[in-house]
Coordinates of C-alpha atoms in Angstrom, one line a residue:
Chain A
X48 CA -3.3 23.2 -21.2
X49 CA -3.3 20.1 -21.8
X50 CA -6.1 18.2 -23.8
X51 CA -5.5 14.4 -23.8
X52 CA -5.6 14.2 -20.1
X53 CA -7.8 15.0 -17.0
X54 CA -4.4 15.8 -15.3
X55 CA -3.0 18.8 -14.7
X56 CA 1.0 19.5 -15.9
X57 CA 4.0 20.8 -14.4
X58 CA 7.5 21.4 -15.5
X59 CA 10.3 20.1 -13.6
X60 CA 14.1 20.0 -15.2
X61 CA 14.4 16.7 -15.1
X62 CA 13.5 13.6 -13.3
X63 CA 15.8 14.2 -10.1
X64 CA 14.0 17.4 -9.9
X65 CA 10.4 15.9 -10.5
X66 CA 11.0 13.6 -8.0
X67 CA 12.1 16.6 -5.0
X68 CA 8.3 18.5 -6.6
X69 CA 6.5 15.5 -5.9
X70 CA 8.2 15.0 -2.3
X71 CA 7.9 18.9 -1.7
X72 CA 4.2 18.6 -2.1
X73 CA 3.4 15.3 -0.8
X74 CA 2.5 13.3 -3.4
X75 CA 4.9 10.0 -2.3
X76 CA 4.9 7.5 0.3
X77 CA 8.3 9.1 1.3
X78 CA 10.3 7.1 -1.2
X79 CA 11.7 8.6 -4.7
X80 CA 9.1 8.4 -7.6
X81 CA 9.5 7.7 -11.4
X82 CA 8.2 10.8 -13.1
X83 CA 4.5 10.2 -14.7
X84 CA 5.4 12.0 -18.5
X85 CA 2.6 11.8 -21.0
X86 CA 4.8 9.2 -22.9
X87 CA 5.0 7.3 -20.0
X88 CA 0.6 7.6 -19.0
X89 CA 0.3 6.4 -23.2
X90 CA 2.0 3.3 -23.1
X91 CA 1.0 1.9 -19.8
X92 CA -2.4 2.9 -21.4
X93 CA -2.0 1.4 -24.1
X94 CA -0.7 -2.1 -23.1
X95 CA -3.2 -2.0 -20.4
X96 CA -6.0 -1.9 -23.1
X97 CA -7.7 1.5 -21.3
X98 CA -8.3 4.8 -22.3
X99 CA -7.6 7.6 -19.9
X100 CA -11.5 7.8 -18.4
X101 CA -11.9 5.0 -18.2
X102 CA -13.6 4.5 -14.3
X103 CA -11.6 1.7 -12.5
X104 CA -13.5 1.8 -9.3
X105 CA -15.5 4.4 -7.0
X106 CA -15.3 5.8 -3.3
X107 CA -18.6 6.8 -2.2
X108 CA -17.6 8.1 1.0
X109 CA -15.0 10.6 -0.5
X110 CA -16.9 10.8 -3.7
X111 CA -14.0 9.5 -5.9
X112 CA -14.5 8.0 -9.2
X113 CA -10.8 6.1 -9.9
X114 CA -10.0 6.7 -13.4
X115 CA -7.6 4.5 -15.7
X116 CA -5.5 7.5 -15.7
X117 CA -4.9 8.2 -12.1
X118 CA -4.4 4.7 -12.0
X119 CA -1.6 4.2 -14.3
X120 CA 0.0 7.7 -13.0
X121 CA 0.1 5.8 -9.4
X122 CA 2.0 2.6 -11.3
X123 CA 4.1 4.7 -13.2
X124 CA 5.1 6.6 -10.1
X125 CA 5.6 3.1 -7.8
X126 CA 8.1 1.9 -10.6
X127 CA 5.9 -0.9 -12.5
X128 CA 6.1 -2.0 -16.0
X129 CA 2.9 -1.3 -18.2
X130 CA 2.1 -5.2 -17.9
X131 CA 1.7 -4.8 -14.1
X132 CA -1.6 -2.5 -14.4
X133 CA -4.3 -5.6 -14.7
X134 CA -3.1 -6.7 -11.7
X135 CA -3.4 -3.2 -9.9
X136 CA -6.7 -2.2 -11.7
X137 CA -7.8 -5.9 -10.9
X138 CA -6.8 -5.4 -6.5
X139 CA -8.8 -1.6 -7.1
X140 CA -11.7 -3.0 -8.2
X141 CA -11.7 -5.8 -5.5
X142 CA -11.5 -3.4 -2.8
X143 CA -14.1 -1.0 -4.2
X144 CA -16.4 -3.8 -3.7
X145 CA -18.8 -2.8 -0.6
X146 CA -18.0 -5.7 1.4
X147 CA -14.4 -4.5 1.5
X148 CA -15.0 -1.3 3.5
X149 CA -12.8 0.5 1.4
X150 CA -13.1 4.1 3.1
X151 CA -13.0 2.6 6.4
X152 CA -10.0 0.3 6.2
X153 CA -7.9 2.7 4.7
X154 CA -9.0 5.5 7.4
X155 CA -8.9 3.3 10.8
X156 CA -6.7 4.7 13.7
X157 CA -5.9 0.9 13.2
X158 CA -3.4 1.1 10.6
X159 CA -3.9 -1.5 8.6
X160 CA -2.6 -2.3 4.7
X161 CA -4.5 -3.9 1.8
X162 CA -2.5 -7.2 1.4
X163 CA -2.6 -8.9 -2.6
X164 CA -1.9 -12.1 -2.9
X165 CA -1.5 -13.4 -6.6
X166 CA -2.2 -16.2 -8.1
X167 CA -2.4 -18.2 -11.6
X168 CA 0.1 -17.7 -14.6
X169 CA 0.4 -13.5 -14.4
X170 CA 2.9 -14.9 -12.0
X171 CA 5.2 -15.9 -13.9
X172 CA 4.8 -13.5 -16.9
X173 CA 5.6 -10.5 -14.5
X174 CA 7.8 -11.9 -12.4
X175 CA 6.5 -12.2 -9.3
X176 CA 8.5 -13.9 -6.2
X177 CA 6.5 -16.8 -3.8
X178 CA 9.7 -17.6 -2.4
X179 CA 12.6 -16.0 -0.5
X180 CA 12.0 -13.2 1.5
X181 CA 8.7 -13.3 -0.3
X182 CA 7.1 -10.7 2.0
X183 CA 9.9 -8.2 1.8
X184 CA 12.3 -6.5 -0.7
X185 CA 14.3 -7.8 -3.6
X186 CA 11.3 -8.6 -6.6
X187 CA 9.8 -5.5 -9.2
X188 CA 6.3 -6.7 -9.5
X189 CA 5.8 -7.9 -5.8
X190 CA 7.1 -4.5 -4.3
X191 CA 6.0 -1.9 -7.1
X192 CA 2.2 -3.5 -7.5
X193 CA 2.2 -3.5 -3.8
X194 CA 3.2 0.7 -3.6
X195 CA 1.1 1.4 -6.3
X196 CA -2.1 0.9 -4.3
X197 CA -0.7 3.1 -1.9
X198 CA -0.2 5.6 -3.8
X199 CA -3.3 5.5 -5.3
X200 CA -4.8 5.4 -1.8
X201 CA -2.6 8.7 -1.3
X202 CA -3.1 10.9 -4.3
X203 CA -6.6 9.2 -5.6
X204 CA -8.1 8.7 -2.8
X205 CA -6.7 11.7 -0.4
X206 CA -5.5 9.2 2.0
X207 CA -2.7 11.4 3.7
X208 CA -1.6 10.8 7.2
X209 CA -3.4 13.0 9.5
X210 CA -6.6 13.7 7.4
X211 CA -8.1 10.3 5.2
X212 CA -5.2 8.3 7.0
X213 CA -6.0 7.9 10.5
X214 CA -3.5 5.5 11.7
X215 CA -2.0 5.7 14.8
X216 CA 0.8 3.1 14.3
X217 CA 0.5 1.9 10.5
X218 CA 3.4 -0.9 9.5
X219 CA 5.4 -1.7 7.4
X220 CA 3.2 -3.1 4.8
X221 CA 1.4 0.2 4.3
X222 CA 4.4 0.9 2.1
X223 CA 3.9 -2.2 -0.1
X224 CA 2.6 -5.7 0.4
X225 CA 1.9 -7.9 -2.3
X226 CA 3.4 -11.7 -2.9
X227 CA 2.5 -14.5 -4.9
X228 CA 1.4 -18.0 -4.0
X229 CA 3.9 -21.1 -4.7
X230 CA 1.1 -22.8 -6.8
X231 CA 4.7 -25.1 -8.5
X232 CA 6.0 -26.1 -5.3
X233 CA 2.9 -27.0 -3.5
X234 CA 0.5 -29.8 -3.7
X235 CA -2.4 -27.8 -2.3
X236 CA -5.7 -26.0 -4.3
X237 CA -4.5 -22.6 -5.1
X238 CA -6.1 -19.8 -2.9
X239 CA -7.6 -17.9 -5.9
X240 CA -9.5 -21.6 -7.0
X241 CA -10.6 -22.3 -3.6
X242 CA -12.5 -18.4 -3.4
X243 CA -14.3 -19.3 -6.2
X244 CA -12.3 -18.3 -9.8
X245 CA -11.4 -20.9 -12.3
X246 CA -8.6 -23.0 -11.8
X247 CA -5.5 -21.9 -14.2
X248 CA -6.6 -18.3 -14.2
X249 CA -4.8 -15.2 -12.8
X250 CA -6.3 -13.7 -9.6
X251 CA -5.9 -11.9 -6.8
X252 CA -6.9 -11.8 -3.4
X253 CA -7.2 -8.3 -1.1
X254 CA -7.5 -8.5 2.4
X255 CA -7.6 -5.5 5.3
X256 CA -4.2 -7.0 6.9
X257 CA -2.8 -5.9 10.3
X258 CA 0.6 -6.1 11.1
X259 CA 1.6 -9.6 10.3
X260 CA 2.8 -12.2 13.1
X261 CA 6.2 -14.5 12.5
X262 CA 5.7 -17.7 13.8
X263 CA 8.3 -20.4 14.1
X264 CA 8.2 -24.0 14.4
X265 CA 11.2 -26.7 13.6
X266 CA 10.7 -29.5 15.9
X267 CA 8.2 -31.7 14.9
X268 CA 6.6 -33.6 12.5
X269 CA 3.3 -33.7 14.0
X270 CA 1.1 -31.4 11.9
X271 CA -1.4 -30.7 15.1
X272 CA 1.5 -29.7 17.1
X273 CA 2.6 -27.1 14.2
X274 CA -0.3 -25.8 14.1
X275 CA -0.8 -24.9 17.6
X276 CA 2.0 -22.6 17.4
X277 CA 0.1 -21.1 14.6
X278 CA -3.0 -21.5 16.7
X279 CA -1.6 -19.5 19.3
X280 CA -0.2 -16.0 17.3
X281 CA -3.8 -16.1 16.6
X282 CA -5.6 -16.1 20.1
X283 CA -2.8 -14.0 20.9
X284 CA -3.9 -11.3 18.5
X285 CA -7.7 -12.0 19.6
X286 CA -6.6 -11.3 22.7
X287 CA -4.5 -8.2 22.6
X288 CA -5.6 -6.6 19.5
X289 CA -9.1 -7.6 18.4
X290 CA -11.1 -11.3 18.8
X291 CA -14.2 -9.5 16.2
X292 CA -14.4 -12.9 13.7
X293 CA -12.7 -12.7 10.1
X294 CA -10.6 -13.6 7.9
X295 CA -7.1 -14.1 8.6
X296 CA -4.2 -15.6 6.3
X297 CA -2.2 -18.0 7.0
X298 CA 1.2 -18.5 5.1
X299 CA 2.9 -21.7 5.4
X300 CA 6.5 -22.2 4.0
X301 CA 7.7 -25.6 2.5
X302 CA 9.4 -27.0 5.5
X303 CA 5.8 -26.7 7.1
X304 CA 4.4 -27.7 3.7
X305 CA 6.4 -30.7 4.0
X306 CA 5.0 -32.0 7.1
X307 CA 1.2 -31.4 5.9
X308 CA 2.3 -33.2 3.0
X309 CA 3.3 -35.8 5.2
X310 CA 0.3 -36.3 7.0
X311 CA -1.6 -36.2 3.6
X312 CA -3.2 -32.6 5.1
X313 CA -4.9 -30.2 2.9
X314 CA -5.3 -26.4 2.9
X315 CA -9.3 -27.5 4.4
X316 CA -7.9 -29.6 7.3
X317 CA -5.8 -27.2 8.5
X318 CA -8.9 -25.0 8.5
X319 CA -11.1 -27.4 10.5
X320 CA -8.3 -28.1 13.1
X321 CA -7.5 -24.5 13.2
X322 CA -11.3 -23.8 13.7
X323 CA -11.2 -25.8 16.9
X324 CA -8.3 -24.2 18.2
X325 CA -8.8 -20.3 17.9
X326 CA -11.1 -19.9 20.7
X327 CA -11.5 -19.2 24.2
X328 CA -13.9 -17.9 26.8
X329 CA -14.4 -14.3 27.5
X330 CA -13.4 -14.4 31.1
X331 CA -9.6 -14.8 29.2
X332 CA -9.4 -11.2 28.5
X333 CA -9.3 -10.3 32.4
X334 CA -5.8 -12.3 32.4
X335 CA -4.3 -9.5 29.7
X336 CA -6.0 -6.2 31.3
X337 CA -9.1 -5.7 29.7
X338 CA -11.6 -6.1 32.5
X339 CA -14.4 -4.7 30.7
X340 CA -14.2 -6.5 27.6
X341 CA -14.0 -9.8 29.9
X342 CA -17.4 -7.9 31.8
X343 CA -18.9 -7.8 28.0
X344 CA -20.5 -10.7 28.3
X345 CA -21.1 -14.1 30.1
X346 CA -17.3 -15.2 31.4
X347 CA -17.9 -19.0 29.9
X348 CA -18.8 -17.2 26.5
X349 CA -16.7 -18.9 24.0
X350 CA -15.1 -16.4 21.3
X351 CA -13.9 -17.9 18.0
X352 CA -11.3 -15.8 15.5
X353 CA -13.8 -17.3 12.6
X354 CA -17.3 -17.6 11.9
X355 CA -16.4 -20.6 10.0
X356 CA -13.3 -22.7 9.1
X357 CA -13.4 -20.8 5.8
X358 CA -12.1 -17.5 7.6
X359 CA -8.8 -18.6 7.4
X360 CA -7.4 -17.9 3.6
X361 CA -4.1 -20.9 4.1
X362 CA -1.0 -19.7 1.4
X363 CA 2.0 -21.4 0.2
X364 CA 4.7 -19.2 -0.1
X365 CA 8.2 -18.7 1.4
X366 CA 11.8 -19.6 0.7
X367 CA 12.5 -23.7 0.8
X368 CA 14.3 -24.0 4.3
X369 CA 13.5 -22.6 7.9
X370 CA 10.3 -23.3 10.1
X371 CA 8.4 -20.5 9.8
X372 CA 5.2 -18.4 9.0
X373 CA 3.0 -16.0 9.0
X374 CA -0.3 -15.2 10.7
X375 CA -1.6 -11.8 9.1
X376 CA -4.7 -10.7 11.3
X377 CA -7.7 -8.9 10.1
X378 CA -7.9 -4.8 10.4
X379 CA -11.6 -5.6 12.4
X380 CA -12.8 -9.0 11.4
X381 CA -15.3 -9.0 9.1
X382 CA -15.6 -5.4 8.9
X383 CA -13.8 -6.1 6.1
X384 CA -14.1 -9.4 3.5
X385 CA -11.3 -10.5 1.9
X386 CA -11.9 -10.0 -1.6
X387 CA -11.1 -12.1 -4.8
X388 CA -11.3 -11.7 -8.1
X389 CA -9.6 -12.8 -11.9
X390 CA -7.5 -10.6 -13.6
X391 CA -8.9 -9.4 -16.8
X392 CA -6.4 -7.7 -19.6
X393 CA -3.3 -7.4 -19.7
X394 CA -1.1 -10.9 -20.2
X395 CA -3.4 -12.5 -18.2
X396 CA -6.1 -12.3 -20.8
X397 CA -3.5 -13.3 -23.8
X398 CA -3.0 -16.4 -21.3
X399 CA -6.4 -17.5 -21.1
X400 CA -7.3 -17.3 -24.8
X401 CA -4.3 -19.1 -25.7
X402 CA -5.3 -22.1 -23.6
Chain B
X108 CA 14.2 20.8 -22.6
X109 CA 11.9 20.3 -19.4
X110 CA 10.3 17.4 -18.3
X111 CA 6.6 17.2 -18.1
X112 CA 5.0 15.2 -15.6
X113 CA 1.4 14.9 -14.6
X114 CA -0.6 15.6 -11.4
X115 CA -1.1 12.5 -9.6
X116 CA -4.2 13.5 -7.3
X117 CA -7.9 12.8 -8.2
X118 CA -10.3 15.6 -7.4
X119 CA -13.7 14.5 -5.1
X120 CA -16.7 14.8 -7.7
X121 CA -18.7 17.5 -6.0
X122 CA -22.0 17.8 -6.5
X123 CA -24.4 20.6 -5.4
X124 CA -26.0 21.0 -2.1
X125 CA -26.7 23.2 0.2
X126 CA -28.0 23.1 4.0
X127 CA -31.2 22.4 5.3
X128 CA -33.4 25.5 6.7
X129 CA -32.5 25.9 10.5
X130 CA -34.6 24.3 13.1
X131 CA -37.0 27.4 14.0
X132 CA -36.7 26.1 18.3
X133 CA -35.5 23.3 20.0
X134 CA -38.4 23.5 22.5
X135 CA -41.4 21.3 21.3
X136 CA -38.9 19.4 18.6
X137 CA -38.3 15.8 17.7
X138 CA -34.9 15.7 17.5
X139 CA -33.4 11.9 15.9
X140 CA -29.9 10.9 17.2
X141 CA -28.0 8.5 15.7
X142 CA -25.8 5.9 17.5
X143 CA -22.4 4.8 15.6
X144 CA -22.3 1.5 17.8
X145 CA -18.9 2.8 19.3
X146 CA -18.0 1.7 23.1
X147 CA -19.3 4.7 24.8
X148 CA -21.7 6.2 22.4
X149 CA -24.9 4.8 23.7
X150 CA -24.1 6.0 27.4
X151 CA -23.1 10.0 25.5
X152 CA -26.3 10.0 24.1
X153 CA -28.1 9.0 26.7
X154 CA -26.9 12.1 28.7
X155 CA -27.5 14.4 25.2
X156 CA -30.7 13.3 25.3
X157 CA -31.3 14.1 28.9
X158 CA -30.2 17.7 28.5
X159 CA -31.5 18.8 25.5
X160 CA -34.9 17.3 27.4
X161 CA -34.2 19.6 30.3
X162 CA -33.0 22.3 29.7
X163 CA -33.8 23.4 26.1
X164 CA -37.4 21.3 26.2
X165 CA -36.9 18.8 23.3
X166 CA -40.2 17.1 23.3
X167 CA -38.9 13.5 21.9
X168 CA -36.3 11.8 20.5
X169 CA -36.2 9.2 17.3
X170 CA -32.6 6.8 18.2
X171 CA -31.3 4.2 15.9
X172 CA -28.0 2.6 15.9
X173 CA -25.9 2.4 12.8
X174 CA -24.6 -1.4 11.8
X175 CA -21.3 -0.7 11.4
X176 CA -19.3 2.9 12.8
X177 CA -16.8 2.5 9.3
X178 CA -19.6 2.6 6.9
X179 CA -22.6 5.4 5.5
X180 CA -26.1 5.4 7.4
X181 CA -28.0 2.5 5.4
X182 CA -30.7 4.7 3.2
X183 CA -33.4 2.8 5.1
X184 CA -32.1 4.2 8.3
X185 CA -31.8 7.6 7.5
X186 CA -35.5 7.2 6.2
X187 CA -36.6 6.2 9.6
X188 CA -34.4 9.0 11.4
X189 CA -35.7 11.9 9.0
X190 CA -39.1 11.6 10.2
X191 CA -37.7 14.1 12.8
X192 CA -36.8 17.7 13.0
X193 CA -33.3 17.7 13.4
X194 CA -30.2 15.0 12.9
X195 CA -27.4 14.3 15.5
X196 CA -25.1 12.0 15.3
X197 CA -22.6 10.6 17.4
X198 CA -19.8 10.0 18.0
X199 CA -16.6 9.8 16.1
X200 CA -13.6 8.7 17.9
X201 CA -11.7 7.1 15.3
X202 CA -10.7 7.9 11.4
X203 CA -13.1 5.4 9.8
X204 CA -16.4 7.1 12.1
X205 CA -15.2 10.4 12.3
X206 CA -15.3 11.1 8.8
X207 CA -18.5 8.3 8.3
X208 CA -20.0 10.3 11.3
X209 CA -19.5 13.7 9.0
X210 CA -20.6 11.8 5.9
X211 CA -24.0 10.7 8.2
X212 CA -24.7 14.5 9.1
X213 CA -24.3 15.4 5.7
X214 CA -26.7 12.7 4.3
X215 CA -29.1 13.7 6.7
X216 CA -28.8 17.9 5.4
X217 CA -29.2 16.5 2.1
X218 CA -32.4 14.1 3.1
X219 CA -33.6 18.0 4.3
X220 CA -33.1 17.8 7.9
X221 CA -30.7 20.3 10.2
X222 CA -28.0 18.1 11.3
X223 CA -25.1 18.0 13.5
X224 CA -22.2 15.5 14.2
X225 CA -20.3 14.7 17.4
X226 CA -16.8 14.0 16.7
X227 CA -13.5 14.2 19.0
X228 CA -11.2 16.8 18.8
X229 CA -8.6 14.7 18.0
X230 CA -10.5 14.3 14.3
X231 CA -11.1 17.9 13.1
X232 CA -9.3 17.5 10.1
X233 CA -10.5 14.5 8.9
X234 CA -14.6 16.1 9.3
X235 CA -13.0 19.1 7.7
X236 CA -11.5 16.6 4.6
X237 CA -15.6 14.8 4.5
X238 CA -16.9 18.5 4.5
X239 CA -15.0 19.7 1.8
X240 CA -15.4 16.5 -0.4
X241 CA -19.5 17.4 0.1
X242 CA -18.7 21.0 -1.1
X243 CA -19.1 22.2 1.9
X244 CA -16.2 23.4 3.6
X245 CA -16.5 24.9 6.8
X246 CA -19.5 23.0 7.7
X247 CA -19.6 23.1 11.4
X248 CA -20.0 20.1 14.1
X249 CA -19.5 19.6 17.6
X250 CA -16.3 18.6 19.5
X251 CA -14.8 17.9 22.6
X252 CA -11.7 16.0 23.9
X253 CA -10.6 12.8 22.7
X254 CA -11.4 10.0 23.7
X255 CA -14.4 8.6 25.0
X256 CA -13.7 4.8 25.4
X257 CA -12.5 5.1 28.8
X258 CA -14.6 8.2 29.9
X259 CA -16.6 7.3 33.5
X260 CA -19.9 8.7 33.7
X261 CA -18.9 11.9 35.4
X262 CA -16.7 12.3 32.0
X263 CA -19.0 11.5 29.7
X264 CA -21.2 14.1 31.2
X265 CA -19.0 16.6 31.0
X266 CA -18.5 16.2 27.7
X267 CA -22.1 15.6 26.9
X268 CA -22.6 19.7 27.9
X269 CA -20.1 21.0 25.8
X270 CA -21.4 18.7 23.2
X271 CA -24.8 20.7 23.7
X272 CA -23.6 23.5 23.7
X273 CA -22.5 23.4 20.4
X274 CA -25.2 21.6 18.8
X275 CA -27.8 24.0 19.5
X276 CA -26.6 27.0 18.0
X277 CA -25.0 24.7 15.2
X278 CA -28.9 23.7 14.8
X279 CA -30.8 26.7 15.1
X280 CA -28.4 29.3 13.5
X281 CA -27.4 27.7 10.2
X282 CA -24.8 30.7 9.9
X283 CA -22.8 29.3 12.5
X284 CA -20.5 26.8 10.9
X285 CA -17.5 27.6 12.6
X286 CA -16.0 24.2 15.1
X287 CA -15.4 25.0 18.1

């Protein structure tokens, strides 16, 4: 038995074997896990400031109420140190808001991930990466932060491939996929300020992400012409994946950064110019074989990716050299909001009341 | 000396409930079907509607179309559809409104009416997951080949009686929880 825990134990002979147990009965994304030990569940606890009921978030659909414990298991498991778990508990309770269609965006034949974006100075006190390769391997925080929502989609939330987990396809970010913003090396409002929390404090920012698009662009120094490249990944996903309005995110390295700086452009003109460029008229869709979505409606109907310029969440992040970024389309427009909100606990919180 | 490690999965909080009384005849009955907004649905209902008319003398039928397939019946929506004898709901072709279209029939048993969902077959397991989350495993509801997007009218038809024929003695004989 075991008392100071909801959880039930088993005995492996070690971690090796732990880790074959927990593959054997299902409980990884596929990749090796760090054994969650009752040592382990009390100091990620601890640092976190939680005890083990406490209730993170709720599922109402598959009648889950997230506990602190099931959390920190999950985080434990992915490979993060105990000063990751604000920002983990912080991206839970962001999707559990209602507006984040947390059953449905996680169970769509769609296959999409929960993307985190991070902002503010937990950053830098975990060691998070905004530059090279920043949406792939090679940093703890970004890549374990990232696999523990997965797994607590998984094991929390029963989202197993085949039965809560409907995708078809998935991608690649269903494993992990969680990056910081380049707040240092960009002049722009940070994308946690802009949504709303105050400026110098940690955040982040969830969105229902598709299968992101690489664009690339080295020519020019005109920022329209850049961003009709961008312009186009995104009729191109309205046209052959979904045009349903929402929010998309836009991630724009420094060489790009460098010629909005240029142009003295902001985060909210490339919005506005974006706004006026991802559209077109229904009839469209007969050109890429969907004859009854162009029969939806009048052909001269003019279909926008956003309800307003403010759809499009614009991040700085990416290594210093090479032309190109990153259109990451909604799972169904605004199904599902983007969701922010500040990071409470944690170093985060020994941040702010030092300021 | 062993390692001990903990159990990583979070059990559904179940509470109580049990099915509504069965509908005593679907001759003379309001029956309320619910559309989940999917491409298709509206046209599969229409022809549900038309046979449980005709041949098994449904007297009238309550229809409302859910917001949003991915989410739960709004409360206020249900209110509206549970002025009727019985609940179906339809159609799940997709995870998010499969297992929202099971969580809608469910909803509806616990607002006290009889209640079927229409799912494709594709989707068993996930309805099987919802049911078993509501503490009811091995709750039945109707299926029939995936998918319905591109069925043609003749399709849709088709699948409308086999639909039918599961919904009726899922309705009527509340021992009969079995998929087909």
């Amino acid at each position: 038995m075991n008392d100071e825990f909801a959880s039930a134990v088993l005995d492996a002979e070690d971690a090796f074997e732990a880790n074959e147990l927990f593959q054997a009965k299902g409980w990884t994304d596929g990749l090796p896990i760090v054994p969650p030990t009752k040592e382990a569940l009390r100091t990620f606890l601890n640092t976190a400031g939680f005890t083990a009921g406490d209730l993170i978030a709720s599922e109402p659909i598959r009648r889950r109420n997230i506990t602190a414990e099931k959390v920190c298991i999950a985080a434990i498991m992915a490979g993060c140190l105990p000063d990751y778990v604000p920002v983990v508990v912080s991206a839970l309770r962001a999707m559990s808001e209602p507006r984040f269609s947390l059953h449905g965006s996680t169970a769509s034949t769609g296959g999409c991930a929960p993307m985190l974006v991070v902002n503010g100075p937990v950053r830098g006190q975990i060691g998070m990466n905004a530059t090279h390769n920043v949406l792939a391997n090679g940093c703890r925080a970004n890549a374990c932060i990232g696999r523990a929502i997965r797994l607590v989609i998984m094991n929390v939330l029963g989202g197993l491939p085949g039965q809560f987990d409907r995708a078809t396809l998935g991608h690649a970010g269903k494993f992990t996929f969680c990056f910081a913003e380049d707040e240092e090396d960009s002049r722009w409002i940070p994308l946690a300020t802009e949504r709303g929390v105050g400026a110098g404090l940690s955040a982040v920012t969830v969105m229902s992400a598709g299968s992101p698009h690489q664009v690339m662009h080295e020519w020019s120094r005109d920022p329209k012409e850049v961003l009709q490249t961008y312009a186009a990944s995104i009729r191109a996903n309205m046209l052959t994946y979904s045009p349903r309005a929402g929010h998309y995110a836009m991630i724009v390295p420094k060489q790009h950064r460098q010629v909005f700086d240029a142009a003295g452009w902001h985060k909210r003109d490339i919005r506005e110019y974006l706004f006026e460029q991802v559209r077109f008229v229904r009839a469209e869709f007969g050109r890429v074989g969907k004859a009854a979505l162009a029969a939806s409606g009048a052909a001269d109907e003019v279909l926008c990716a956003f309800r307003s310029p403010d759809d499009l969440m614009v991040i700085a992040a990416g290594g210093p050299a090479g032309g190109f970024g990153m259109i990451v389309p909604p799972w169904a427009g605004d199904k599902s909001e983007a969701v922010t909100r500040a990071i409470e606990g944690g170093p985060a919180a020994a941040q702010r009341s030092a300021v | 000396m062993s390692l001990q490690v903990l159990d990583p999965r979070l059990e559904a909080a179940v509470d109580g409930f049990s099915l509504s009384p069965a509908l005593r005849a679907m001759k003379g009955s309001v029956v309320a079907l619910l559309d989940n907004g999917k491409v298709g649905t509206e046209r599969l209902l229409d022809q549900i509607e038309e046979v449980l008319r005709s041949d098994h003398g449904v007297s009238s039928f309550i229809r409302r179309r859910k917001p949003d397939a991915s989410r739960a019946v709004p409360p206020s929506l249900l209110a509206e559809l549970a002025e009727a004898d019985a609940f179906i709901t339809a159609t799940g072709d997709c995870g998010s409104c499969s297992s929202c279209t099971l969580s809608d029939a469910i909803a509806a048993e616990r607002a006290g009416l009889p209640a079927v969902a229409v799912i494709t077959d594709r989707f068993q397991r996930t309805a099987e997951a919802i049911a078993q989350v509501n503490g009811v495993p091995g709750y039945g509801f109707a299926t029939f080949d995936h998918p319905i997007a591109n069925a043609d009218e003749e399709g849709l038809r088709a699948k409308a009686a086999v639909a039918v024929r599961q919904i009726v003695p899922l309705l009527t004989d509340r021992q009969l929880r079995v998929a087909n």
